[in-house]
XYZ file of C-alpha atoms in Angstrom:
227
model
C 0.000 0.000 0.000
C 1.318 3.310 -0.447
C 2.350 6.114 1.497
C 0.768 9.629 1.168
C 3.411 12.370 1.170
C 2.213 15.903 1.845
C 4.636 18.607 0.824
C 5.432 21.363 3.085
C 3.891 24.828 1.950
C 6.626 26.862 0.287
C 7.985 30.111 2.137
C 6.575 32.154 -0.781
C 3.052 30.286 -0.600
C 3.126 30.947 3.483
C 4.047 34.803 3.357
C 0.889 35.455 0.753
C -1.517 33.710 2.782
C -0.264 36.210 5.648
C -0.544 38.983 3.379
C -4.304 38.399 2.236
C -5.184 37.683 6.145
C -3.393 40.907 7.072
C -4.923 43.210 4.442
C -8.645 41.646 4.766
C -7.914 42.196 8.685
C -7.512 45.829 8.120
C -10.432 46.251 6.029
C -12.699 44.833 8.169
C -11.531 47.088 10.924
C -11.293 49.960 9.358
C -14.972 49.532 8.105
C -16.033 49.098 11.855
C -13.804 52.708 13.011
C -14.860 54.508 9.850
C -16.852 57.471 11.319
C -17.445 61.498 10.321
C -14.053 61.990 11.843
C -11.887 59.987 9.768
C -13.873 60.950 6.273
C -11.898 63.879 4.632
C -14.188 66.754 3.835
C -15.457 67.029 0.327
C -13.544 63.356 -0.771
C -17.383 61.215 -1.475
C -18.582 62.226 -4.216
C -22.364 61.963 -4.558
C -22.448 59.202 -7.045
C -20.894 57.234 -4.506
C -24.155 57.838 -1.617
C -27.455 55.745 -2.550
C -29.826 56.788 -3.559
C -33.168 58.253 -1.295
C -30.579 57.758 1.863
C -30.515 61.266 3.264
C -33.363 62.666 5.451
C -33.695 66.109 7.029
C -31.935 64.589 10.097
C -28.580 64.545 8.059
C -29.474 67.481 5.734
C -29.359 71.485 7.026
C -32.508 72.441 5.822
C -31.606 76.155 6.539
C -28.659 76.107 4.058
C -30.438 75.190 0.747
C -31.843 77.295 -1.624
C -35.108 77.949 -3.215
C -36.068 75.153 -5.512
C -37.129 76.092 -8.963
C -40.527 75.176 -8.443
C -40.718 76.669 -4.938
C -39.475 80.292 -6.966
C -42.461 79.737 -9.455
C -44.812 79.489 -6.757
C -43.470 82.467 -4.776
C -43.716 84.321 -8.299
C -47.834 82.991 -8.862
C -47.929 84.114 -4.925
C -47.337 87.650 -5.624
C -48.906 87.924 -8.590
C -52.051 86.916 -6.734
C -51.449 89.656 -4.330
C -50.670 91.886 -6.975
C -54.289 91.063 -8.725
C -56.271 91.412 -5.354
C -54.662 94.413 -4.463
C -55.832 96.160 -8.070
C -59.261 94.663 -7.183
C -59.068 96.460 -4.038
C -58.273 99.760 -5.026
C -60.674 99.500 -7.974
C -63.343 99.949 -4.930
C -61.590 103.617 -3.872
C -64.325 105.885 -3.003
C -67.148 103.443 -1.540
C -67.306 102.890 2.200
C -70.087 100.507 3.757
C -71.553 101.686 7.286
C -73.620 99.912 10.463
C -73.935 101.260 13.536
C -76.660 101.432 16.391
C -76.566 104.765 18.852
C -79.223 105.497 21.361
C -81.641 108.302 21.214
C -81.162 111.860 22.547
C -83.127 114.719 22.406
C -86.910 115.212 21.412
C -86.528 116.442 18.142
C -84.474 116.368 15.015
C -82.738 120.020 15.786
C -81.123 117.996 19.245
C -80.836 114.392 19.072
C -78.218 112.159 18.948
C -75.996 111.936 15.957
C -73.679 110.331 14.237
C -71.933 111.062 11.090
C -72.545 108.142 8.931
C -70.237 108.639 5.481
C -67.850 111.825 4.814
C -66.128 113.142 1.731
C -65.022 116.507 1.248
C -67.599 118.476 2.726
C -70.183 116.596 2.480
C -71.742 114.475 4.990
C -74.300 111.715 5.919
C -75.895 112.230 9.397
C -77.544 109.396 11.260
C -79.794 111.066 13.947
C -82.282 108.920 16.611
C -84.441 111.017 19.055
C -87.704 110.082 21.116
C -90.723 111.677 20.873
C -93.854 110.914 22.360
C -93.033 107.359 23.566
C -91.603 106.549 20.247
C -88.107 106.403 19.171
C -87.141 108.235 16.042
C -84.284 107.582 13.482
C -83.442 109.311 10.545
C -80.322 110.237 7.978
C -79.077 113.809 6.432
C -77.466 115.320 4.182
C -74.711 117.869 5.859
C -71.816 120.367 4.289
C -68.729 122.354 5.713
C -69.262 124.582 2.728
C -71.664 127.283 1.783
C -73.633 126.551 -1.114
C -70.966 124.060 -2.618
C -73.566 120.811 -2.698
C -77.282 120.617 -4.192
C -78.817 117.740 -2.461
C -81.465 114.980 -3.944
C -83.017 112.294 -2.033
C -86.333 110.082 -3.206
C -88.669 113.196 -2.391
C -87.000 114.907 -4.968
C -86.232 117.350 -2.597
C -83.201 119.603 -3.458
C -81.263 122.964 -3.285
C -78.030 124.653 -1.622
C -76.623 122.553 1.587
C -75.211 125.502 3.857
C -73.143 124.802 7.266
C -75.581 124.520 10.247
C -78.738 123.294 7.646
C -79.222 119.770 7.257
C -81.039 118.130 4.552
C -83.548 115.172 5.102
C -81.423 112.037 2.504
C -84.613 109.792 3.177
C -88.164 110.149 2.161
C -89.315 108.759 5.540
C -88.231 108.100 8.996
C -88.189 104.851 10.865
C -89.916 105.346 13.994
C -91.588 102.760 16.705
C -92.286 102.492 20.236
C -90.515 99.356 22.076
C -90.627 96.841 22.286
C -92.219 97.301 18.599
C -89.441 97.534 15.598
C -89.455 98.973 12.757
C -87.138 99.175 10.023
C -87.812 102.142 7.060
C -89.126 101.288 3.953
C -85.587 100.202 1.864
C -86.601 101.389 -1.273
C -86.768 105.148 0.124
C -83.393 104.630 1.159
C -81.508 105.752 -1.931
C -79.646 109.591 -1.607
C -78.203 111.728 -3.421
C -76.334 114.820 -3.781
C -74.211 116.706 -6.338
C -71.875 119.454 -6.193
C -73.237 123.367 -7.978
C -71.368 122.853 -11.055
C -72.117 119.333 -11.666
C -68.662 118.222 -11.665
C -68.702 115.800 -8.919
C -71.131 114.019 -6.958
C -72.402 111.834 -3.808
C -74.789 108.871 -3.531
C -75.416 106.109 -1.612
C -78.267 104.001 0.053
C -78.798 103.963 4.050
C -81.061 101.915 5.792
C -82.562 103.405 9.012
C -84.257 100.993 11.825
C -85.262 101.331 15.244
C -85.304 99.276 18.069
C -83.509 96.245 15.996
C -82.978 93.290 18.049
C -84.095 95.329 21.097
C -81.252 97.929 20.702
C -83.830 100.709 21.871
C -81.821 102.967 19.406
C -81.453 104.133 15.748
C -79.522 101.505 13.785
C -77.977 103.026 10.058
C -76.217 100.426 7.842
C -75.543 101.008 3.667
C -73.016 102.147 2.048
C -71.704 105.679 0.263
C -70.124 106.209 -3.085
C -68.331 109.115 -4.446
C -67.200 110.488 -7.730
């Protein structure tokens, strides 16, 4: 029977065996210690990270700039503004009013007032008084300056508005005695006034209540409009 001989590994064969355990040694440790620290700045490039690995954890969120897209929607942003803001001042010169004041006085000439809508020197005047058990609420037609506005309301009523004269705007009052409400007829609410030369004008529409939801006062709400 014969003999197996096994041949002793050359030197050469013995050292390159060492080699490959060294070097696979050193990766595998060097793969465990690799940290932030030990990376050089600026030496991965980012075809080297995978893909959808980065979150907002790793990622300064502070530091990056406006996206393209984000840009276009800041743009249609302020465009929008820019639109609403034309709208807006497309409305310049009409002002809406509503307010509720108690009455005062027993007549027109002292009850309690309120001016209502201004421009230039004109005026509307909310007034609410009691008289005989019944509360009273009205709106007029008022100017700083002598015979600078003609006034119209529903009546047809008309003619120079002088400081310290005020003009009736509505064809009737509201009036009512509480708890009873009443709330003037809104079709007579319309107004009018225009200045002596015709070359600029007022006109609105105020509605005049009383006793509304138990107020016990006047309550004026509508809106003015000017040239």
């Amino acid at each position: 029977m014969k003999q197996l001989h096994l041949s002793r590994p050359s030197p050469a064969l013995v050292i390159s065996v060492l080699a490959l355990f060294v070097a696979l040694s050193g990766t595998v440790y060097a793969a465990s210690k690799i940290s932030g620290k030990t990376i050089k700045t600026g030496s991965i490039p980012g075809n080297r990270l995978k893909k959808h690995t980065l979150t907002a954890k790793q990622i300064n969120l502070a530091k990056l700039g406006t996206v393209p897209s984000a840009t276009n929607a800041t743009n249609a942003v302020n465009a929008t503004n820019s639109t609403s803001a034309a709208s807006a001042a497309s409305l310049n010169g009409l002002t809406r009013f509503r307010t509720t004041i108690a009455p005062g006085g027993s007549s027109a000439a002292d009850a309690n007032s309120v001016t209502l809508y201004t421009d230039g020197p004109l005026s509307l005047v909310g007034k609410c008084w009691s008289s005989g058990g019944e509360i009273v609420g009205d709106a007029y037609l008022r100017s700083s300056v002598p015979a600078y506005w003609t006034s119209y309301s529903n009546s047809g009523s008309g003619g120079p508005l002088n400081p310290g004269t005020d003009e009736p705007a509505l064809e009737e009052e509201a009036e009512a005695t509480p708890p009873e409400a009443e709330l003037a007829d809104p079709y007579d609410g319309t107004f009018a006034a225009l200045t002596a030369d015709k070359s600029a004008y007022f006109t609105g529409l105020a509605s005049v209540g009383v006793n509304i939801g138990g107020s016990g006062g006047c309550t004026f709400a509508g809106f003015g409009l000017s040239s």
